[in-house]
GROMACS .gro file of C-alpha atoms in nm:
model
  376
    1MET     CA    1  -2.577   0.706  -4.918
    2ILE     CA    2  -2.866   0.422  -5.014
    3GLU     CA    3  -3.179   0.499  -5.076
    4THR     CA    4  -3.488   0.199  -5.147
    5PRO     CA    5  -3.756   0.233  -5.333
    6GLN     CA    6  -4.055   0.384  -5.151
    7SER     CA    7  -3.793   0.423  -4.826
    8VAL     CA    8  -3.863   0.057  -4.731
    9ALA     CA    9  -3.675  -0.086  -4.442
   10VAL     CA   10  -3.419  -0.321  -4.457
   11GLU     CA   11  -3.472  -0.623  -4.248
   12SER     CA   12  -3.424  -0.974  -4.415
   13LYS     CA   13  -3.121  -1.179  -4.434
   14THR     CA   14  -3.236  -1.391  -4.707
   15GLU     CA   15  -3.420  -1.116  -4.972
   16TRP     CA   16  -3.283  -0.873  -5.150
   17THR     CA   17  -3.433  -0.516  -5.168
   18LYS     CA   18  -3.400  -0.469  -5.553
   19ASN     CA   19  -3.392  -0.130  -5.757
   20CYS     CA   20  -3.193   0.118  -5.449
   21LYS     CA   21  -3.000   0.401  -5.547
   22LEU     CA   22  -2.648   0.434  -5.416
   23THR     CA   23  -2.425   0.693  -5.433
   24LEU     CA   24  -2.081   0.699  -5.305
   25LEU     CA   25  -1.889   1.022  -5.266
   26ASP     CA   26  -1.510   1.130  -5.192
   27PRO     CA   27  -1.461   1.276  -4.865
   28ASN     CA   28  -1.455   1.616  -5.061
   29GLY     CA   29  -1.816   1.561  -5.161
   30GLU     CA   30  -1.718   1.485  -5.490
   31LEU     CA   31  -1.903   1.243  -5.655
   32LEU     CA   32  -1.762   0.874  -5.730
   33PHE     CA   33  -2.060   0.693  -5.886
   34ILE     CA   34  -2.402   0.679  -5.861
   35ASP     CA   35  -2.603   0.321  -5.904
   36THR     CA   36  -2.966   0.313  -5.945
   37ALA     CA   37  -3.027  -0.065  -5.960
   38ALA     CA   38  -2.821  -0.177  -5.647
   39GLN     CA   39  -2.976  -0.440  -5.452
   40ILE     CA   40  -2.922  -0.449  -5.075
   41ARG     CA   41  -2.982  -0.699  -4.782
   42CYS     CA   42  -2.881  -0.771  -4.449
   43ARG     CA   43  -2.621  -1.002  -4.369
   44GLY     CA   44  -2.434  -1.162  -4.035
   45ASN     CA   45  -2.497  -1.361  -3.698
   46SER     CA   46  -2.412  -1.205  -3.449
   47THR     CA   47  -2.419  -0.851  -3.527
   48TYR     CA   48  -2.758  -0.915  -3.720
   49GLU     CA   49  -2.907  -0.914  -3.383
   50MET     CA   50  -2.747  -0.608  -3.269
   51PRO     CA   51  -2.909  -0.233  -3.364
   52LYS     CA   52  -2.619  -0.139  -3.591
   53LYS     CA   53  -2.695  -0.364  -3.894
   54PRO     CA   54  -2.426  -0.536  -4.111
   55TYR     CA   55  -2.563  -0.529  -4.469
   56ALA     CA   56  -2.465  -0.707  -4.821
   57LEU     CA   57  -2.453  -0.533  -5.138
   58LYS     CA   58  -2.523  -0.634  -5.530
   59LEU     CA   59  -2.422  -0.385  -5.769
   60SER     CA   60  -2.572  -0.351  -6.080
   61GLU     CA   61  -2.247  -0.410  -6.269
   62ARG     CA   62  -1.874  -0.506  -6.166
   63ILE     CA   63  -1.711  -0.217  -6.065
   64GLU     CA   64  -1.414  -0.112  -5.921
   65VAL     CA   65  -1.464   0.024  -5.563
   66LEU     CA   66  -1.227   0.304  -5.385
   67GLY     CA   67  -0.929   0.156  -5.500
   68MET     CA   68  -1.071  -0.240  -5.483
   69ARG     CA   69  -1.085  -0.474  -5.775
   70SER     CA   70  -1.384  -0.464  -5.982
   71HIS     CA   71  -1.647  -0.630  -5.867
   72ARG     CA   72  -2.025  -0.689  -5.775
   73ARG     CA   73  -2.031  -0.783  -5.450
   74TRP     CA   74  -1.983  -0.604  -5.126
   75CYS     CA   75  -2.014  -0.599  -4.745
   76LEU     CA   76  -2.051  -0.351  -4.521
   77LEU     CA   77  -1.938  -0.439  -4.184
   78ALA     CA   78  -2.097  -0.278  -3.880
   79ASN     CA   79  -1.780  -0.348  -3.645
   80ALA     CA   80  -2.058  -0.360  -3.369
   81PHE     CA   81  -1.874  -0.531  -3.136
   82ASP     CA   82  -1.516  -0.362  -3.176
   83ARG     CA   83  -1.524  -0.029  -3.010
   84THR     CA   84  -1.226   0.067  -3.223
   85HIS     CA   85  -1.365  -0.048  -3.565
   86LEU     CA   86  -0.983  -0.096  -3.663
   87LYS     CA   87  -0.972  -0.509  -3.588
   88ASN     CA   88  -1.096  -0.648  -3.893
   89ASP     CA   89  -0.893  -0.406  -4.081
   90VAL     CA   90  -0.601  -0.482  -3.882
   91ALA     CA   91  -0.639  -0.856  -3.941
   92PHE     CA   92  -0.662  -0.800  -4.276
   93HIS     CA   93  -0.368  -0.611  -4.277
   94ILE     CA   94  -0.176  -0.866  -4.144
   95GLY     CA   95  -0.303  -1.160  -4.402
   96LYS     CA   96  -0.170  -0.926  -4.660
   97MET     CA   97   0.159  -1.019  -4.548
   98THR     CA   98   0.146  -1.406  -4.540
   99ALA     CA   99   0.154  -1.632  -4.791
  100LEU     CA  100  -0.243  -1.672  -4.795
  101LYS     CA  101  -0.314  -1.736  -5.146
  102TRP     CA  102  -0.567  -1.418  -5.123
  103THR     CA  103  -0.706  -1.155  -4.827
  104PRO     CA  104  -1.014  -0.928  -4.878
  105CYS     CA  105  -0.969  -0.576  -4.878
  106GLY     CA  106  -1.194  -0.270  -4.708
  107GLN     CA  107  -1.223   0.073  -4.703
  108PHE     CA  108  -1.403   0.246  -4.435
  109VAL     CA  109  -1.745   0.461  -4.543
  110VAL     CA  110  -2.002   0.676  -4.368
  111VAL     CA  111  -2.341   0.561  -4.426
  112SER     CA  112  -2.670   0.631  -4.444
  113LEU     CA  113  -2.986   0.455  -4.532
  114ASN     CA  114  -3.301   0.652  -4.673
  115GLY     CA  115  -3.195   0.974  -4.535
  116LYS     CA  116  -3.114   0.863  -4.166
  117GLU     CA  117  -2.767   0.815  -4.034
  118GLN     CA  118  -2.604   0.464  -3.991
  119GLY     CA  119  -2.260   0.572  -3.872
  120LEU     CA  120  -1.913   0.418  -3.952
  121TYR     CA  121  -1.863   0.107  -4.181
  122TYR     CA  122  -1.629  -0.098  -4.324
  123LEU     CA  123  -1.679  -0.140  -4.695
  124CYS     CA  124  -1.523  -0.474  -4.800
  125GLU     CA  125  -1.474  -0.760  -5.059
  126GLN     CA  126  -1.667  -1.031  -4.998
  127ILE     CA  127  -1.569  -1.387  -4.998
  128LYS     CA  128  -1.597  -1.520  -5.346
  129VAL     CA  129  -1.465  -1.750  -5.575
  130ASP     CA  130  -1.411  -1.521  -5.855
  131THR     CA  131  -1.065  -1.411  -6.082
  132ALA     CA  132  -1.062  -1.094  -5.856
  133ARG     CA  133  -1.067  -1.251  -5.549
  134LEU     CA  134  -1.036  -1.617  -5.433
  135ALA     CA  135  -0.900  -1.738  -5.766
  136LEU     CA  136  -1.032  -2.108  -5.830
  137ALA     CA  137  -1.142  -2.328  -6.119
  138GLU     CA  138  -1.507  -2.204  -6.127
  139ILE     CA  139  -1.722  -2.552  -6.140
  140GLY     CA  140  -2.009  -2.574  -6.379
  141SER     CA  141  -2.289  -2.809  -6.350
  142SER     CA  142  -2.105  -3.032  -6.616
  143ASP     CA  143  -1.773  -3.062  -6.434
  144VAL     CA  144  -1.826  -3.421  -6.295
  145TYR     CA  145  -1.560  -3.627  -6.431
  146GLY     CA  146  -1.197  -3.660  -6.398
  147GLU     CA  147  -0.954  -3.326  -6.297
  148ALA     CA  148  -1.294  -3.087  -6.371
  149VAL     CA  149  -1.479  -3.227  -6.016
  150THR     CA  150  -1.177  -3.182  -5.805
  151GLY     CA  151  -1.217  -2.818  -5.763
  152GLY     CA  152  -1.240  -2.532  -5.708
  153TYR     CA  153  -1.481  -2.537  -5.379
  154LEU     CA  154  -1.494  -2.315  -5.083
  155LEU     CA  155  -1.574  -2.455  -4.764
  156GLU     CA  156  -1.698  -2.271  -4.425
  157TYR     CA  157  -1.676  -2.433  -4.100
  158ASP     CA  158  -1.972  -2.240  -3.915
  159LYS     CA  159  -2.155  -2.326  -3.596
  160TYR     CA  160  -2.456  -2.160  -3.705
  161PHE     CA  161  -2.457  -2.462  -4.017
  162ASP     CA  162  -2.710  -2.249  -4.199
  163GLY     CA  163  -2.610  -2.338  -4.566
  164VAL     CA  164  -2.849  -2.517  -4.812
  165PHE     CA  165  -2.537  -2.778  -4.873
  166LYS     CA  166  -2.404  -2.867  -4.542
  167PHE     CA  167  -2.222  -3.197  -4.364
  168ARG     CA  168  -2.074  -3.297  -4.047
  169THR     CA  169  -1.724  -3.411  -4.113
  170ALA     CA  170  -1.714  -3.794  -4.064
  171VAL     CA  171  -1.436  -3.771  -3.734
  172LYS     CA  172  -1.465  -3.433  -3.566
  173LYS     CA  173  -1.839  -3.363  -3.650
  174PHE     CA  174  -1.758  -2.999  -3.755
  175PRO     CA  175  -2.024  -2.843  -3.918
  176VAL     CA  176  -1.942  -2.742  -4.261
  177ASN     CA  177  -2.149  -2.524  -4.513
  178ILE     CA  178  -2.042  -2.584  -4.953
  179LYS     CA  179  -2.019  -2.169  -5.025
  180SER     CA  180  -1.922  -2.273  -5.389
  181PRO     CA  181  -2.003  -2.394  -5.625
  182ASP     CA  182  -2.323  -2.222  -5.585
  183GLU     CA  183  -2.667  -2.372  -5.464
  184ASP     CA  184  -2.814  -2.376  -5.832
  185ILE     CA  185  -2.524  -2.522  -5.982
  186ILE     CA  186  -2.359  -2.821  -5.773
  187LYS     CA  187  -2.427  -3.136  -5.844
  188PRO     CA  188  -2.462  -3.425  -5.597
  189ILE     CA  189  -2.143  -3.590  -5.771
  190GLN     CA  190  -1.912  -3.236  -5.697
  191ALA     CA  191  -2.062  -3.257  -5.295
  192LYS     CA  192  -1.963  -3.610  -5.288
  193TYR     CA  193  -1.646  -3.531  -5.382
  194ILE     CA  194  -1.580  -3.262  -5.151
  195VAL     CA  195  -1.731  -3.419  -4.874
  196ASP     CA  196  -1.498  -3.777  -4.934
  197TYR     CA  197  -1.159  -3.540  -4.965
  198VAL     CA  198  -1.217  -3.371  -4.624
  199ASN     CA  199  -1.323  -3.718  -4.435
  200HIS     CA  200  -1.062  -3.886  -4.615
  201VAL     CA  201  -0.802  -3.599  -4.456
  202GLU     CA  202  -0.976  -3.633  -4.115
  203SER     CA  203  -0.886  -4.013  -4.107
  204LEU     CA  204  -0.511  -3.970  -4.232
  205LEU     CA  205  -0.511  -3.677  -3.902
  206TYR     CA  206  -0.698  -3.931  -3.668
  207VAL     CA  207  -0.786  -4.270  -3.750
  208GLU     CA  208  -0.449  -4.337  -3.939
  209GLN     CA  209  -0.208  -4.109  -3.724
  210SER     CA  210  -0.069  -4.031  -4.068
  211SER     CA  211   0.282  -3.860  -4.134
  212PHE     CA  212   0.358  -3.473  -4.181
  213GLU     CA  213   0.493  -3.621  -4.546
  214GLU     CA  214   0.178  -3.767  -4.625
  215LEU     CA  215  -0.032  -3.507  -4.481
  216GLU     CA  216   0.142  -3.280  -4.706
  217LYS     CA  217   0.015  -3.502  -5.017
  218TRP     CA  218  -0.357  -3.379  -4.909
  219MET     CA  219  -0.329  -3.027  -4.719
  220ASP     CA  220  -0.149  -2.690  -4.809
  221MET     CA  221   0.074  -2.730  -4.476
  222ASP     CA  222   0.225  -2.339  -4.545
  223SER     CA  223  -0.164  -2.206  -4.582
  224PHE     CA  224  -0.230  -2.413  -4.253
  225ALA     CA  225   0.057  -2.266  -4.074
  226ASP     CA  226   0.014  -1.887  -4.174
  227TYR     CA  227  -0.395  -1.907  -4.092
  228TYR     CA  228  -0.288  -2.065  -3.764
  229LEU     CA  229  -0.019  -1.792  -3.695
  230VAL     CA  230  -0.276  -1.523  -3.777
  231SER     CA  231  -0.488  -1.665  -3.599
  232GLU     CA  232  -0.295  -1.687  -3.282
  233LEU     CA  233  -0.146  -1.361  -3.334
  234THR     CA  234  -0.515  -1.196  -3.337
  235PHE     CA  235  -0.655  -1.434  -3.053
  236ASP     CA  236  -0.909  -1.499  -3.267
  237LYS     CA  237  -1.125  -1.755  -3.068
  238GLU     CA  238  -1.359  -1.833  -3.366
  239LEU     CA  239  -1.110  -2.080  -3.469
  240ASN     CA  240  -1.248  -2.268  -3.142
  241ARG     CA  241  -1.596  -2.268  -3.220
  242PRO     CA  242  -1.551  -2.311  -3.519
  243ARG     CA  243  -1.694  -1.987  -3.705
  244SER     CA  244  -1.638  -1.815  -3.990
  245VAL     CA  245  -1.367  -2.028  -4.081
  246PHE     CA  246  -1.252  -2.115  -4.434
  247LEU     CA  247  -1.117  -2.379  -4.622
  248TYR     CA  248  -1.053  -2.419  -4.987
  249LYS     CA  249  -0.967  -2.710  -5.215
  250ASP     CA  250  -0.868  -2.601  -5.633
  251ARG     CA  251  -0.860  -2.795  -5.914
  252GLY     CA  252  -0.615  -3.032  -5.871
  253GLY     CA  253  -0.534  -2.910  -5.550
  254ARG     CA  254  -0.472  -2.974  -5.189
  255LEU     CA  255  -0.738  -2.873  -4.948
  256SER     CA  256  -0.571  -2.539  -4.786
  257ALA     CA  257  -0.683  -2.259  -4.538
  258GLY     CA  258  -0.815  -1.950  -4.586
  259PRO     CA  259  -0.937  -1.691  -4.675
  260ILE     CA  260  -0.918  -1.512  -4.313
  261TRP     CA  261  -1.279  -1.366  -4.221
  262ASP     CA  262  -1.444  -1.171  -3.927
  263TYR     CA  263  -1.221  -1.015  -3.644
  264ASP     CA  264  -1.464  -0.771  -3.446
  265TRP     CA  265  -1.385  -1.030  -3.141
  266ALA     CA  266  -1.053  -1.048  -3.190
  267TRP     CA  267  -0.772  -0.931  -2.923
  268CYS     CA  268  -1.054  -0.974  -2.676
  269ARG     CA  269  -0.982  -1.114  -2.314
  270VAL     CA  270  -0.626  -1.225  -2.413
  271ASN     CA  271  -0.468  -1.506  -2.296
  272LYS     CA  272  -0.141  -1.358  -2.116
  273THR     CA  273  -0.002  -1.719  -2.019
  274GLY     CA  274   0.055  -1.833  -2.408
  275LEU     CA  275  -0.115  -1.988  -2.684
  276ALA     CA  276  -0.454  -2.045  -2.705
  277LEU     CA  277  -0.544  -2.210  -3.035
  278SER     CA  278  -0.376  -2.539  -2.997
  279LYS     CA  279  -0.646  -2.766  -2.972
  280SER     CA  280  -0.891  -2.534  -3.265
  281LEU     CA  281  -0.988  -2.711  -3.572
  282TYR     CA  282  -0.709  -2.994  -3.673
  283TYR     CA  283  -0.395  -2.815  -3.476
  284ASP     CA  284  -0.447  -3.056  -3.217
  285ARG     CA  285  -0.322  -3.309  -3.464
  286LEU     CA  286  -0.060  -3.093  -3.691
  287LEU     CA  287   0.084  -2.945  -3.379
  288GLU     CA  288   0.178  -3.271  -3.266
  289LEU     CA  289   0.426  -3.337  -3.579
  290PRO     CA  290   0.765  -3.174  -3.529
  291ASP     CA  291   0.782  -3.128  -3.956
  292PHE     CA  292   0.493  -2.892  -3.831
  293ILE     CA  293   0.634  -2.710  -3.546
  294THR     CA  294   0.946  -2.673  -3.796
  295LEU     CA  295   0.734  -2.511  -4.021
  296LEU     CA  296   0.554  -2.239  -3.808
  297CYS     CA  297   0.921  -2.138  -3.668
  298THR     CA  298   1.009  -2.088  -4.048
  299ARG     CA  299   0.668  -1.927  -4.128
  300TRP     CA  300   0.673  -1.683  -3.789
  301SER     CA  301   1.025  -1.592  -3.897
  302PHE     CA  302   0.922  -1.477  -4.269
  303LEU     CA  303   0.632  -1.311  -4.121
  304ARG     CA  304   0.796  -1.150  -3.795
  305SER     CA  305   0.991  -0.836  -3.954
  306SER     CA  306   0.642  -0.736  -4.169
  307LEU     CA  307   0.521  -0.671  -3.803
  308ASP     CA  308   0.696  -0.407  -3.651
  309GLY     CA  309   0.509  -0.166  -3.808
  310ILE     CA  310   0.126  -0.296  -3.707
  311GLY     CA  311   0.142  -0.022  -3.394
  312LYS     CA  312   0.208   0.264  -3.580
  313TYR     CA  313  -0.022   0.186  -3.842
  314ILE     CA  314  -0.299   0.118  -3.579
  315GLU     CA  315  -0.228   0.491  -3.451
  316GLU     CA  316  -0.275   0.602  -3.789
  317GLN     CA  317  -0.577   0.424  -3.871
  318SER     CA  318  -0.755   0.518  -3.553
  319PHE     CA  319  -0.658   0.909  -3.584
  320LEU     CA  320  -0.827   0.892  -3.888
  321LEU     CA  321  -1.118   0.732  -3.740
  322ARG     CA  322  -1.141   0.907  -3.413
  323GLY     CA  323  -1.424   1.146  -3.535
  324GLN     CA  324  -1.623   0.922  -3.742
  325SER     CA  325  -1.597   0.659  -3.450
  326LEU     CA  326  -1.679   0.889  -3.146
  327HIS     CA  327  -2.011   0.957  -3.356
  328ASP     CA  328  -2.090   0.645  -3.431
  329ARG     CA  329  -2.039   0.607  -3.045
  330TYR     CA  330  -2.356   0.837  -3.025
  331LEU     CA  331  -2.580   0.706  -3.255
  332TRP     CA  332  -2.592   0.368  -3.146
  333GLN     CA  333  -2.463   0.441  -2.781
  334GLN     CA  334  -2.299   0.090  -2.673
  335ILE     CA  335  -2.164  -0.072  -2.984
  336SER     CA  336  -1.981  -0.359  -2.840
  337LYS     CA  337  -2.035  -0.677  -2.542
  338ASN     CA  338  -1.655  -0.812  -2.562
  339SER     CA  339  -1.513  -0.634  -2.247
  340ASN     CA  340  -1.415  -0.273  -2.421
  341GLU     CA  341  -1.787  -0.144  -2.457
  342ASN     CA  342  -1.682   0.081  -2.164
  343LEU     CA  343  -1.390   0.224  -2.252
  344GLU     CA  344  -1.321   0.579  -2.456
  345TYR     CA  345  -1.218   0.518  -2.779
  346ASP     CA  346  -0.864   0.634  -2.708
  347GLU     CA  347  -0.872   0.354  -2.450
  348ALA     CA  348  -0.985   0.078  -2.679
  349VAL     CA  349  -0.726   0.187  -2.933
  350GLY     CA  350  -0.445   0.179  -2.688
  351LEU     CA  351  -0.594  -0.176  -2.540
  352LEU     CA  352  -0.548  -0.310  -2.869
  353ILE     CA  353  -0.180  -0.190  -2.938
  354ARG     CA  354  -0.109  -0.347  -2.613
  355ASN     CA  355  -0.273  -0.647  -2.689
  356PHE     CA  356  -0.112  -0.702  -3.063
  357SER     CA  357   0.217  -0.640  -2.865
  358LEU     CA  358   0.159  -0.897  -2.636
  359ARG     CA  359   0.067  -1.149  -2.884
  360VAL     CA  360   0.368  -1.082  -3.038
  361LYS     CA  361   0.533  -1.187  -2.779
  362VAL     CA  362   0.374  -1.505  -2.692
  363LEU     CA  363   0.424  -1.592  -3.067
  364ASP     CA  364   0.836  -1.474  -3.090
  365ALA     CA  365   0.858  -1.696  -2.749
  366ALA     CA  366   0.686  -2.005  -2.922
  367TYR     CA  367   0.804  -1.991  -3.262
  368ALA     CA  368   1.131  -1.757  -3.269
  369GLU     CA  369   1.383  -1.917  -3.494
  370GLN     CA  370   1.645  -2.054  -3.214
  371ASN     CA  371   1.320  -2.231  -3.077
  372ASN     CA  372   1.308  -2.430  -3.345
  373SER     CA  373   1.398  -2.764  -3.193
  374ARG     CA  374   1.160  -2.685  -2.894
  375LEU     CA  375   0.819  -2.914  -2.914
  376LEU     CA  376   0.467  -2.717  -2.784
   0.00000   0.00000   0.00000
């Protein structure tokens, strides 16, 4: 339950509404905690335009929330484009099965704002460079020489291109926001370092047509392989735009893929004929490299056995959410625009399970161990 001072409306994506009272209760109505100095603002891009708004929360102190590690910053995802409410949760569940450095956690909550029901939300960890989240070296303003300037950096490839510090890559012209260091910390020499690093990687990929071995010196290929497999498995076409695509570089480390984020459009309009993202981001070049194909086969073999329980996981989560999801539908009438808005909840869940099964079959055909020598 969130109460703003004088019940003022929360409408801005840039200005925090301060001194809010945030109360968290368990399903039995037992008090978990109260914060009387919390802050809230809107967040998102496409979902911000929907009647059901997504929100960012800033607590007055770091605190463990519903079993998730202590932090001040949290997101309330509206899942406005997802009839099942499950796609972000399932994608994060899969992400944790990979070797990606960090994947957000989340829990489902029912929200009221100034006494008005807002429906079912997904309270999750915001992507932040922090020891409790994406654990990279944190750059200070004085870290401008030697090893210190090499990381850690968090980048968001996103067509909205709305960051304070941003650039377009030299070869592919991708729009990139520098998310970390923060705008009040980053220095021009630090921004130049990460821009030059990314542009050098693109030059190696597309200008010099470098070998897999040379690229490995600059890119963490395991992370790029796992990120690609999660994207294909979820049929996440955000990789095509690109939008909400995160890369990072730790101090002394290589350019790495992740964390994964934003899957409310996943598993929609599934292409039943095969892979669909081979031209996305840097994968058009990487998939020309036989060694990268071999790596994908190895990583898929590692991930594959963990996926057999996903269908059951979706069923169990949907059983827990069904009542609140139906009530959310009543509150907001039409909550999605991704081809499942006219489905009943159980039908949408069934479609999600079928689409997931289909994607597993597609990746089995492409990357099963016996196809190790097959180039796509």
